[in-house]
PDB file of C-alpha atoms in Angstrom:
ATOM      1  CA  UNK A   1      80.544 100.370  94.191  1.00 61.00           C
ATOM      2  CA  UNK A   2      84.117  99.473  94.876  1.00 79.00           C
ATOM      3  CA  UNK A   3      86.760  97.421  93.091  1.00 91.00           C
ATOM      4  CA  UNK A   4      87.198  94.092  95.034  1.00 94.00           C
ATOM      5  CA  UNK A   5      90.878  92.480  95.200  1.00 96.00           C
ATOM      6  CA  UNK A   6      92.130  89.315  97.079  1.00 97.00           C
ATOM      7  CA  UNK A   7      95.565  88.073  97.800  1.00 97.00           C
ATOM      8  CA  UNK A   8      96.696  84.661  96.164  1.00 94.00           C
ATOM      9  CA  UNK A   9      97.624  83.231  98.941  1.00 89.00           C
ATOM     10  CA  UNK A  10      99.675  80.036  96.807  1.00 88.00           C
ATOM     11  CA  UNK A  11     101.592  82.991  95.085  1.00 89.00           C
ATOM     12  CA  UNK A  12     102.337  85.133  98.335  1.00 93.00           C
ATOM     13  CA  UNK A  13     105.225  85.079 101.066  1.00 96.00           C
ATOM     14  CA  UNK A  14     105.370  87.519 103.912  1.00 97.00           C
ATOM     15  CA  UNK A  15     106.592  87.895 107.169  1.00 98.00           C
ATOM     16  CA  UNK A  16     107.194  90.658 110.075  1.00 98.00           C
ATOM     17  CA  UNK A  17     108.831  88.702 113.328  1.00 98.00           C
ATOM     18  CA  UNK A  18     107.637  89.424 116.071  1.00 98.00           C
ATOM     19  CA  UNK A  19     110.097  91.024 117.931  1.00 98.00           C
ATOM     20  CA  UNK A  20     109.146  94.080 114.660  1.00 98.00           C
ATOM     21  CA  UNK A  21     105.593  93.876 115.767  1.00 98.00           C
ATOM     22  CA  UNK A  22     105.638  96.739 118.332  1.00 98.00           C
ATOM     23  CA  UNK A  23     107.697  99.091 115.901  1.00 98.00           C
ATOM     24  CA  UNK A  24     104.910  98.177 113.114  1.00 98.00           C
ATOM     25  CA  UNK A  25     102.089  99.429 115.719  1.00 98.00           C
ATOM     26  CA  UNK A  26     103.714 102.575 115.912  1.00 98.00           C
ATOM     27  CA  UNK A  27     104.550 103.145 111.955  1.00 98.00           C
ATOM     28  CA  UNK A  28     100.659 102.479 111.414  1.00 98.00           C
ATOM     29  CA  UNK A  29      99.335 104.651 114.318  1.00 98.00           C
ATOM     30  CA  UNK A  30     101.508 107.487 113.090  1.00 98.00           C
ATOM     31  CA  UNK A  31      99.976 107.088 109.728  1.00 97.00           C
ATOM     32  CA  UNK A  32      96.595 108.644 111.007  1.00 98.00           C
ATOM     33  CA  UNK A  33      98.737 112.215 111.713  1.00 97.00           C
ATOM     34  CA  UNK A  34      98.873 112.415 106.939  1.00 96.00           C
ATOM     35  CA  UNK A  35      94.952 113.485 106.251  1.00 94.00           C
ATOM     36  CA  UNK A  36      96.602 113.899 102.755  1.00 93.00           C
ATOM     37  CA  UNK A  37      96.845 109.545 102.628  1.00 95.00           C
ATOM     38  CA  UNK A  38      93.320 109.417 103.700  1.00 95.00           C
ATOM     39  CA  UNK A  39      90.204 108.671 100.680  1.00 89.00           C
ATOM     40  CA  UNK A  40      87.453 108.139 103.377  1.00 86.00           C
ATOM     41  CA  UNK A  41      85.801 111.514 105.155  1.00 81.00           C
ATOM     42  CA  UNK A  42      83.028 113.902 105.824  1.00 76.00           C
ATOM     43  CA  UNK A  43      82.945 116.421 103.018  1.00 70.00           C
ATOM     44  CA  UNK A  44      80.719 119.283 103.880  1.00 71.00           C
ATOM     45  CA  UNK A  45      78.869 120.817 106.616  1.00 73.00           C
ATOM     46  CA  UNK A  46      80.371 122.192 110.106  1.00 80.00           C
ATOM     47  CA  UNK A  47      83.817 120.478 111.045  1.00 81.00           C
ATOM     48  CA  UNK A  48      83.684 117.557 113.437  1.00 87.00           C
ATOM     49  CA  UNK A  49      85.166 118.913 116.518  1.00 90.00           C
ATOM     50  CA  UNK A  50      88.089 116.267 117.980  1.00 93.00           C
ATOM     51  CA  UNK A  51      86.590 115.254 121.461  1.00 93.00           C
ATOM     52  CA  UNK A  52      88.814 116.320 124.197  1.00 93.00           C
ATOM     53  CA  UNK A  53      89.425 112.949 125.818  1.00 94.00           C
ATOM     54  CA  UNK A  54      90.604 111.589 122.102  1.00 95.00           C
ATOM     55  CA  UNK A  55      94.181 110.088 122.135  1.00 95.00           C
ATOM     56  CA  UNK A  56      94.141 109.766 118.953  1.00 97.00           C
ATOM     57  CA  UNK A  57      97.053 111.466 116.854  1.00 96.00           C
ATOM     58  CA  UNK A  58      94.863 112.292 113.863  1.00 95.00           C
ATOM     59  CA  UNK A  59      93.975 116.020 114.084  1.00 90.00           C
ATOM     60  CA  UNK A  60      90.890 115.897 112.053  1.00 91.00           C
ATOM     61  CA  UNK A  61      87.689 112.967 112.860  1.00 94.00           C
ATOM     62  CA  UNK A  62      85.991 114.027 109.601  1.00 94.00           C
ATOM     63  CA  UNK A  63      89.035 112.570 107.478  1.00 93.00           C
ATOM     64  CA  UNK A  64      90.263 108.505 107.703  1.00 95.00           C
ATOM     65  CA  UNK A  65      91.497 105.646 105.397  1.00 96.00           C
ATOM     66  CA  UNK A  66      88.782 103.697 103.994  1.00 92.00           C
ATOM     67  CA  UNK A  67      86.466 101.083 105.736  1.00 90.00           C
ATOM     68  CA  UNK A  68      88.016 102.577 108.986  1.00 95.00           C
ATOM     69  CA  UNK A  69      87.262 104.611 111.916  1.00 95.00           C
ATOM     70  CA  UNK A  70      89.039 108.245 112.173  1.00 96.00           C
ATOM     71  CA  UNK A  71      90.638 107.115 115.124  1.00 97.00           C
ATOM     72  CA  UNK A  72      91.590 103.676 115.083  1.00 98.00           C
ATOM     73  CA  UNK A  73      94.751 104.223 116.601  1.00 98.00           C
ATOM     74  CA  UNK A  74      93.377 104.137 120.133  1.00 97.00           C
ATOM     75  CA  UNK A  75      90.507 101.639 118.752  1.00 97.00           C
ATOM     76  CA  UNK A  76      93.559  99.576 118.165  1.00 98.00           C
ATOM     77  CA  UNK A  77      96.296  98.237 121.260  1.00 98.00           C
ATOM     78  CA  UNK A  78      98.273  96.518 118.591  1.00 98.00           C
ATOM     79  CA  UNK A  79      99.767  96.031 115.219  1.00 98.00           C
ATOM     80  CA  UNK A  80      97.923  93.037 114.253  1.00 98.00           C
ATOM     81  CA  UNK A  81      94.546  94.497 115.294  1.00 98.00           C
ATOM     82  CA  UNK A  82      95.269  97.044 112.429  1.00 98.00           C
ATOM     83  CA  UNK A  83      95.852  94.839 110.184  1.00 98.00           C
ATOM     84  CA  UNK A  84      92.620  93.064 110.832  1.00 98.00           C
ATOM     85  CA  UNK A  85      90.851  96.589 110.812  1.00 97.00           C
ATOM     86  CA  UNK A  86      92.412  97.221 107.148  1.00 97.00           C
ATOM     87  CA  UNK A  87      90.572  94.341 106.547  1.00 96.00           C
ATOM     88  CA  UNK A  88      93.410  91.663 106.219  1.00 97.00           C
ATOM     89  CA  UNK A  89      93.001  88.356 107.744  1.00 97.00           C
ATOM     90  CA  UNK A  90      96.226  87.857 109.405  1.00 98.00           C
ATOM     91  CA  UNK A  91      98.442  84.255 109.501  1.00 97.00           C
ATOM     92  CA  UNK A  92     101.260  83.359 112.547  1.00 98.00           C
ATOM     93  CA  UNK A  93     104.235  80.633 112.276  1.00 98.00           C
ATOM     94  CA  UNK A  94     104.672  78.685 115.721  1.00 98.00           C
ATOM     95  CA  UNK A  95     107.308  80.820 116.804  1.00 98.00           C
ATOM     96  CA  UNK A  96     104.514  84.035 116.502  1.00 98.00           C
ATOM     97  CA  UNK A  97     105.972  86.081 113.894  1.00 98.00           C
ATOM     98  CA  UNK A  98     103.347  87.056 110.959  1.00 98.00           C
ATOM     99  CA  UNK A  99     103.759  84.517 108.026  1.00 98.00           C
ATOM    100  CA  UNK A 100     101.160  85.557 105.513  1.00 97.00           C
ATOM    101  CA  UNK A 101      98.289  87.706 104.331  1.00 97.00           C
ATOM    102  CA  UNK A 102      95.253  87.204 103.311  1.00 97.00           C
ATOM    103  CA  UNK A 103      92.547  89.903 101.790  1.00 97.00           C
ATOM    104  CA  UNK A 104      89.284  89.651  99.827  1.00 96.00           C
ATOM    105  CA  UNK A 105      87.188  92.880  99.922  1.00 94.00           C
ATOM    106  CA  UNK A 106      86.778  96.405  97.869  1.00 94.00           C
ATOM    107  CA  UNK A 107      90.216  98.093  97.620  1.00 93.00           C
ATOM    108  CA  UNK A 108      90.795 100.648 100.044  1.00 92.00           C
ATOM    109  CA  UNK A 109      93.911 101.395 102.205  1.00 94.00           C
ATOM    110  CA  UNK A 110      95.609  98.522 102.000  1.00 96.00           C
ATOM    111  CA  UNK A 111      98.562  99.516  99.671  1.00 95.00           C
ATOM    112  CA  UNK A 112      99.127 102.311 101.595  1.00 97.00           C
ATOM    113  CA  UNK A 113      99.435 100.205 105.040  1.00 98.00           C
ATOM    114  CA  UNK A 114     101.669  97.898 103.666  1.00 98.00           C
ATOM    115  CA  UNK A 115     104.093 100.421 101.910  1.00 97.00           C
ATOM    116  CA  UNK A 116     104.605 101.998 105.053  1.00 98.00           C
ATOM    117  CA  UNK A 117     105.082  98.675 106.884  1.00 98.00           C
ATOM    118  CA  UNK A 118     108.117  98.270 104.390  1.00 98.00           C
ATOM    119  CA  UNK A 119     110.697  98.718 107.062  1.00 98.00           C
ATOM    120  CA  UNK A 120     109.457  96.113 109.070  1.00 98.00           C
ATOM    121  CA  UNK A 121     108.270  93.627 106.574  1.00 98.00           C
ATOM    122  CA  UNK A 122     111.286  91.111 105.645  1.00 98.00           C
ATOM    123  CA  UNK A 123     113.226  91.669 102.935  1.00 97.00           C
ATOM    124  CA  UNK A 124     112.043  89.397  99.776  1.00 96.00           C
ATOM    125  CA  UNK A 125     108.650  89.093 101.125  1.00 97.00           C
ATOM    126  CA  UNK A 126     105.804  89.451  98.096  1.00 97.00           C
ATOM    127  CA  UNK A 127     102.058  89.497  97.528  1.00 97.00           C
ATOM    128  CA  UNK A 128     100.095  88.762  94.742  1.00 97.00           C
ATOM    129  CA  UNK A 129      97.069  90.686  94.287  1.00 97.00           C
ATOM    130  CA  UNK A 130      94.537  89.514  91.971  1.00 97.00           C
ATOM    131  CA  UNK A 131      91.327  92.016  90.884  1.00 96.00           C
ATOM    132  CA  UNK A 132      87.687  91.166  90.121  1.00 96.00           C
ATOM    133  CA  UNK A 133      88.616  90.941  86.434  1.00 95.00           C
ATOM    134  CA  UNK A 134      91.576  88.248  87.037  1.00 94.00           C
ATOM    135  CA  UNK A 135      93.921  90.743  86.578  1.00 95.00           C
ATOM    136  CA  UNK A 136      97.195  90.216  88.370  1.00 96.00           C
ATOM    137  CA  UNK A 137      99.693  92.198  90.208  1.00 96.00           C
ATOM    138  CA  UNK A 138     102.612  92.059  92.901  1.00 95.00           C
ATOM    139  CA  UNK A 139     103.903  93.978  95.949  1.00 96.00           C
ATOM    140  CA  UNK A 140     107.699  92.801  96.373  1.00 96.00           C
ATOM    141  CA  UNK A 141     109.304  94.299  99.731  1.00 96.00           C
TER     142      UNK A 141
END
């Protein structure tokens, strides 16, 4: 089960220039430190214990953010292969920055990603978000 979302492409703009991209990595590594933003996990029976080579900043492997691995932040070397994890498809301008968004999956973390990627998305970017039922919705940064 799951509710499944897409972006409209036609009715999105968004960007993060490049020269953001490296500051973006490390506002969505730090993200795995909040268990509290987390949905996905092990609930019940003995605790995971963190493996001592993990560099990983999460403290806990039995919580993560849905559809991803508790420590995708040393899966991951950078921001866009994040993004791609989240399950976006990701879109570049010839200069490199990121110029657009595309999803079509359940709903999982997504919103959460992208809020905290607000200081490094440019201002008046949007997405339009469209659910299963043709419902519609935006995300204006």
């Amino acid at each position: 089960m799951g509710y499944y979302v897409r972006i409209e492409e036609t009715a999105s703009n968004f960007k993060i220039k490049k020269e953001n991209f490296e500051r973006g990595y490390e506002i969505v590594c730090d993200l795995n430190r909040h268990d509290y933003l987390k949905h996905g996990g092990n609930f019940g029976g003995d605790p995971t214990p963190k493996p001592a080579d993990s560099k990983s900043c999460a403290g806990n492997p039995d919580v993560w953010f849905s559809w991803m691995p508790w420590n995708y932040d040393e899966l991951c070397g950078n921001l866009v292969e994040v993004l791609e994890m989240v399950g976006f498809g990701v879109e570049f301008d010839d200069a490199g920055n990121i110029s657009g968004l595309s999803y079509d999956d359940k709903t999982g973390c997504e919103e959460t990603f992208l809020n905290a990627l607000k200081p490094v998305i440019e201002e008046g970017s949007y997405l339009t978000w469209v659910g299963e039922e043709g419902g519609e919705w935006g995300m204006v940064f």
